[in-house]
């Protein structure tokens, strides 16, 4: 990730809706971010090449050059700048296409500002949950070997099913971010299950039993009415 002068984090926001651009620009500026705005993908690519922002926040649907095209162009240049896509609620195919194009995350409109800020912090964070060169993800005494698809808690192997492993991976890659039920169903089950299904709750229960089998502190927390989050502290 490129670090800008003065350690001020720069976010490039591209959305063809002027009201959304102005609203998000104000909100992000109040949070201490430097915000670059673009009304379309072509301008976003120009600003990205000129300013090298720390994160791209792209609306999928924009005239001429859309968010997906911007994402593909950035990744084609071997640029790993974090990219968060904004998508419409019912456009599931756009979400999938965005991730396939190289986006790191997506957020469904309409969204709560608090969730957007949390996802931005997660993508900009440089330490809490890292994947090292050997392909390991860690959080405290929890570790996942991504190449071997193995998981450990305090050095003890966890016997996880494929779905349990996939669910834990999504949560661990988004440490500290409250993930909605819809996001988890899309990420783990490919959107094949209704968001009102109890399948997620069942698998969360399975994971908790295995993560806390020896009396370990709880890592997987429920945020009532929102979803689930993996973190080391209870807030």
Coordinates of C-alpha atoms in Angstrom, one line a residue:
X1 CA 0.0 0.0 0.0
X2 CA 1.2 3.5 -0.8
X3 CA 1.7 5.8 2.1
X4 CA 1.0 9.4 1.4
X5 CA 2.9 12.4 2.7
X6 CA 2.1 13.4 6.3
X7 CA 0.6 9.9 7.0
X8 CA -2.8 11.2 5.9
X9 CA -4.8 8.3 4.4
X10 CA -6.2 9.2 0.9
X11 CA -9.4 7.6 -0.4
X12 CA -10.5 7.9 -4.0
X13 CA -14.3 7.8 -4.2
X14 CA -16.0 7.3 -7.6
X15 CA -19.7 7.5 -7.9
X16 CA -21.9 9.2 -10.6
X17 CA -24.5 10.3 -8.0
X18 CA -23.5 13.8 -6.9
X19 CA -25.4 13.6 -3.7
X20 CA -23.7 10.4 -2.6
X21 CA -20.3 11.7 -3.5
X22 CA -20.8 14.9 -1.6
X23 CA -22.3 13.1 1.4
X24 CA -19.6 10.5 1.6
X25 CA -16.9 13.1 1.0
X26 CA -18.1 15.1 4.0
X27 CA -18.4 12.1 6.2
X28 CA -15.0 10.7 5.3
X29 CA -13.3 14.1 5.7
X30 CA -14.7 14.4 9.2
X31 CA -13.0 11.1 10.0
X32 CA -9.7 12.5 9.0
X33 CA -9.3 11.0 5.5
X34 CA -8.2 13.0 2.5
X35 CA -10.9 12.4 -0.1
X36 CA -10.5 12.5 -3.9
X37 CA -13.8 12.3 -5.8
X38 CA -14.6 11.3 -9.4
X39 CA -18.0 11.3 -11.2
X40 CA -17.0 8.4 -13.4
X41 CA -14.5 5.6 -13.9
X42 CA -12.4 7.4 -16.5
X43 CA -11.7 10.3 -14.0
X44 CA -11.1 7.7 -11.2
X45 CA -8.4 6.1 -13.3
X46 CA -6.8 9.5 -14.0
X47 CA -6.8 10.5 -10.4
X48 CA -5.5 7.1 -9.3
X49 CA -2.5 7.3 -11.7
X50 CA -1.8 10.9 -10.6
X51 CA -2.3 10.6 -6.8
X52 CA -1.9 6.9 -5.9
X53 CA -4.6 6.8 -3.1
X54 CA -4.5 4.3 -0.2
X55 CA -7.9 2.9 -1.1
X56 CA -10.4 3.0 -3.9
X57 CA -14.2 3.2 -3.1
X58 CA -16.0 2.5 -6.4
X59 CA -19.6 2.4 -7.4
X60 CA -20.2 -0.5 -9.7
X61 CA -22.7 1.2 -12.0
X62 CA -21.2 4.3 -13.6
X63 CA -21.6 5.5 -17.2
X64 CA -18.9 4.8 -19.8
X65 CA -16.1 3.3 -17.6
X66 CA -17.8 1.6 -14.7
X67 CA -16.4 0.4 -11.3
X68 CA -15.7 -3.1 -12.5
X69 CA -13.6 -1.7 -15.4
X70 CA -11.6 0.5 -13.0
X71 CA -11.0 -2.5 -10.8
X72 CA -9.8 -4.6 -13.6
X73 CA -7.5 -1.9 -14.9
X74 CA -5.9 -1.4 -11.5
X75 CA -5.3 -5.1 -11.0
X76 CA -4.0 -5.5 -14.6
X77 CA -1.3 -3.1 -13.6
X78 CA -0.3 -5.3 -10.7
X79 CA -1.5 -2.7 -8.3
X80 CA -2.7 -4.1 -5.0
X81 CA -4.4 -1.0 -3.6
X82 CA -7.4 -2.0 -1.6
X83 CA -10.7 -1.7 -3.5
X84 CA -14.1 -1.6 -1.9
X85 CA -17.1 -1.8 -4.3
X86 CA -20.5 -0.2 -3.7
X87 CA -23.4 -2.3 -5.2
X88 CA -27.2 -2.2 -5.4
X89 CA -29.0 -4.5 -3.0
X90 CA -30.4 -6.9 -5.6
X91 CA -27.5 -7.0 -8.1
X92 CA -25.9 -10.2 -6.7
X93 CA -24.2 -10.8 -10.1
X94 CA -22.4 -7.4 -9.8
X95 CA -21.1 -8.4 -6.4
X96 CA -19.7 -11.6 -7.7
X97 CA -18.2 -9.9 -10.8
X98 CA -16.6 -7.3 -8.5
X99 CA -14.8 -9.9 -6.4
X100 CA -13.8 -11.8 -9.6
X101 CA -12.4 -8.5 -11.0
X102 CA -10.1 -8.2 -8.0
X103 CA -12.1 -6.2 -5.5
X104 CA -11.3 -6.8 -1.8
X105 CA -14.8 -6.3 -0.5
X106 CA -18.2 -4.9 -1.4
X107 CA -20.9 -3.0 0.5
X108 CA -24.6 -3.1 -0.5
X109 CA -26.6 0.1 -0.9
X110 CA -28.2 1.5 1.2
X111 CA -25.6 1.0 3.9
X112 CA -25.0 2.5 7.3
X113 CA -22.1 4.9 7.5
X114 CA -20.7 3.0 10.6
X115 CA -20.4 -0.2 8.5
X116 CA -18.6 1.6 5.7
X117 CA -16.1 3.2 8.1
X118 CA -15.5 -0.2 9.8
X119 CA -14.8 -1.9 6.4
X120 CA -12.5 0.9 5.4
X121 CA -10.6 0.6 8.6
X122 CA -10.3 -3.2 8.1
X123 CA -8.9 -2.7 4.6
X124 CA -6.5 0.0 5.7
X125 CA -5.3 -1.8 8.8
X126 CA -1.7 -3.0 8.7
X127 CA -1.4 -5.4 11.6
X128 CA -4.2 -6.9 13.5
X129 CA -4.9 -9.8 11.1
X130 CA -2.0 -10.5 8.7
X131 CA -1.3 -13.1 6.1
X132 CA 2.4 -13.8 6.0
X133 CA 4.5 -15.0 3.1
X134 CA 3.8 -18.6 4.1
X135 CA 0.1 -18.2 3.8
X136 CA -0.9 -18.0 7.5
X137 CA -3.7 -15.8 8.9
X138 CA -3.5 -15.0 12.6
X139 CA -5.4 -13.3 15.4
X140 CA -4.0 -13.7 18.9
X141 CA -3.7 -17.5 19.5
X142 CA -5.8 -18.4 16.5
X143 CA -3.9 -19.3 13.4
X144 CA -5.0 -20.6 9.9
X145 CA -2.7 -22.2 7.4
X146 CA -4.4 -21.3 4.1
X147 CA -2.3 -23.5 1.9
X148 CA -2.9 -26.6 4.0
X149 CA -6.4 -25.6 5.1
X150 CA -5.6 -26.2 8.7
X151 CA -6.6 -24.2 11.8
X152 CA -5.1 -24.0 15.3
X153 CA -6.1 -22.4 18.6
X154 CA -3.2 -22.0 21.0
X155 CA -1.2 -24.6 19.0
X156 CA -3.9 -27.2 19.1
X157 CA -5.4 -28.4 15.8
X158 CA -9.1 -27.6 15.1
X159 CA -11.0 -30.3 13.2
X160 CA -13.0 -28.1 10.9
X161 CA -15.4 -29.0 8.1
X162 CA -15.0 -27.3 4.7
X163 CA -17.8 -24.9 5.5
X164 CA -16.5 -24.2 9.0
X165 CA -13.1 -23.4 7.6
X166 CA -14.5 -21.1 4.9
X167 CA -16.7 -19.3 7.4
X168 CA -13.8 -18.8 9.8
X169 CA -11.5 -17.6 7.0
X170 CA -14.0 -14.9 5.9
X171 CA -14.4 -13.7 9.6
X172 CA -10.6 -13.8 10.2
X173 CA -9.9 -11.8 7.0
X174 CA -12.3 -9.2 8.3
X175 CA -11.2 -9.1 11.9
X176 CA -13.0 -6.3 13.9
X177 CA -15.6 -5.7 11.2
X178 CA -19.2 -6.7 11.9
X179 CA -20.2 -8.8 8.8
X180 CA -23.9 -8.9 7.9
X181 CA -25.8 -12.2 7.5
X182 CA -26.2 -11.3 3.8
X183 CA -22.5 -10.8 3.3
X184 CA -21.6 -14.1 5.1
X185 CA -24.2 -16.1 3.1
X186 CA -22.9 -14.6 -0.1
X187 CA -19.2 -15.2 0.8
X188 CA -19.5 -18.7 2.2
X189 CA -22.6 -20.2 0.5
X190 CA -22.5 -18.2 -2.7
X191 CA -25.9 -16.6 -2.0
X192 CA -27.7 -20.0 -2.3
X193 CA -29.4 -19.6 1.1
X194 CA -32.0 -17.1 2.2
X195 CA -30.6 -14.6 4.7
X196 CA -33.4 -15.6 7.1
X197 CA -32.1 -19.2 7.1
X198 CA -30.7 -20.5 10.4
X199 CA -27.8 -22.3 8.7
X200 CA -25.4 -19.5 9.6
X201 CA -26.3 -19.6 13.3
X202 CA -25.8 -23.4 13.3
X203 CA -22.3 -23.1 11.9
X204 CA -21.4 -20.3 14.2
X205 CA -22.4 -22.6 17.0
X206 CA -20.2 -25.3 15.7
X207 CA -17.3 -22.9 15.4
X208 CA -17.7 -21.6 18.9
X209 CA -17.7 -25.0 20.4
X210 CA -14.4 -25.9 18.6
X211 CA -12.8 -22.5 19.2
X212 CA -13.7 -22.6 22.9
X213 CA -13.3 -26.4 23.5
X214 CA -10.6 -25.9 26.2
X215 CA -12.2 -22.9 27.9
X216 CA -10.5 -20.3 25.6
X217 CA -11.8 -16.8 25.5
X218 CA -14.6 -16.0 23.0
X219 CA -13.5 -14.7 19.7
X220 CA -16.7 -15.0 17.6
X221 CA -19.3 -12.5 18.7
X222 CA -22.9 -11.9 17.7
X223 CA -24.0 -8.3 17.1
X224 CA -27.7 -8.4 17.5
X225 CA -29.6 -7.3 14.5
X226 CA -26.5 -7.0 12.4
X227 CA -24.4 -10.1 12.1
X228 CA -21.1 -11.6 13.4
X229 CA -17.6 -10.4 14.1
X230 CA -14.3 -12.0 15.0
X231 CA -12.3 -10.0 17.6
X232 CA -10.2 -10.6 20.7
X233 CA -12.1 -8.1 22.9
X234 CA -15.8 -7.8 23.9
X235 CA -17.2 -4.3 23.1

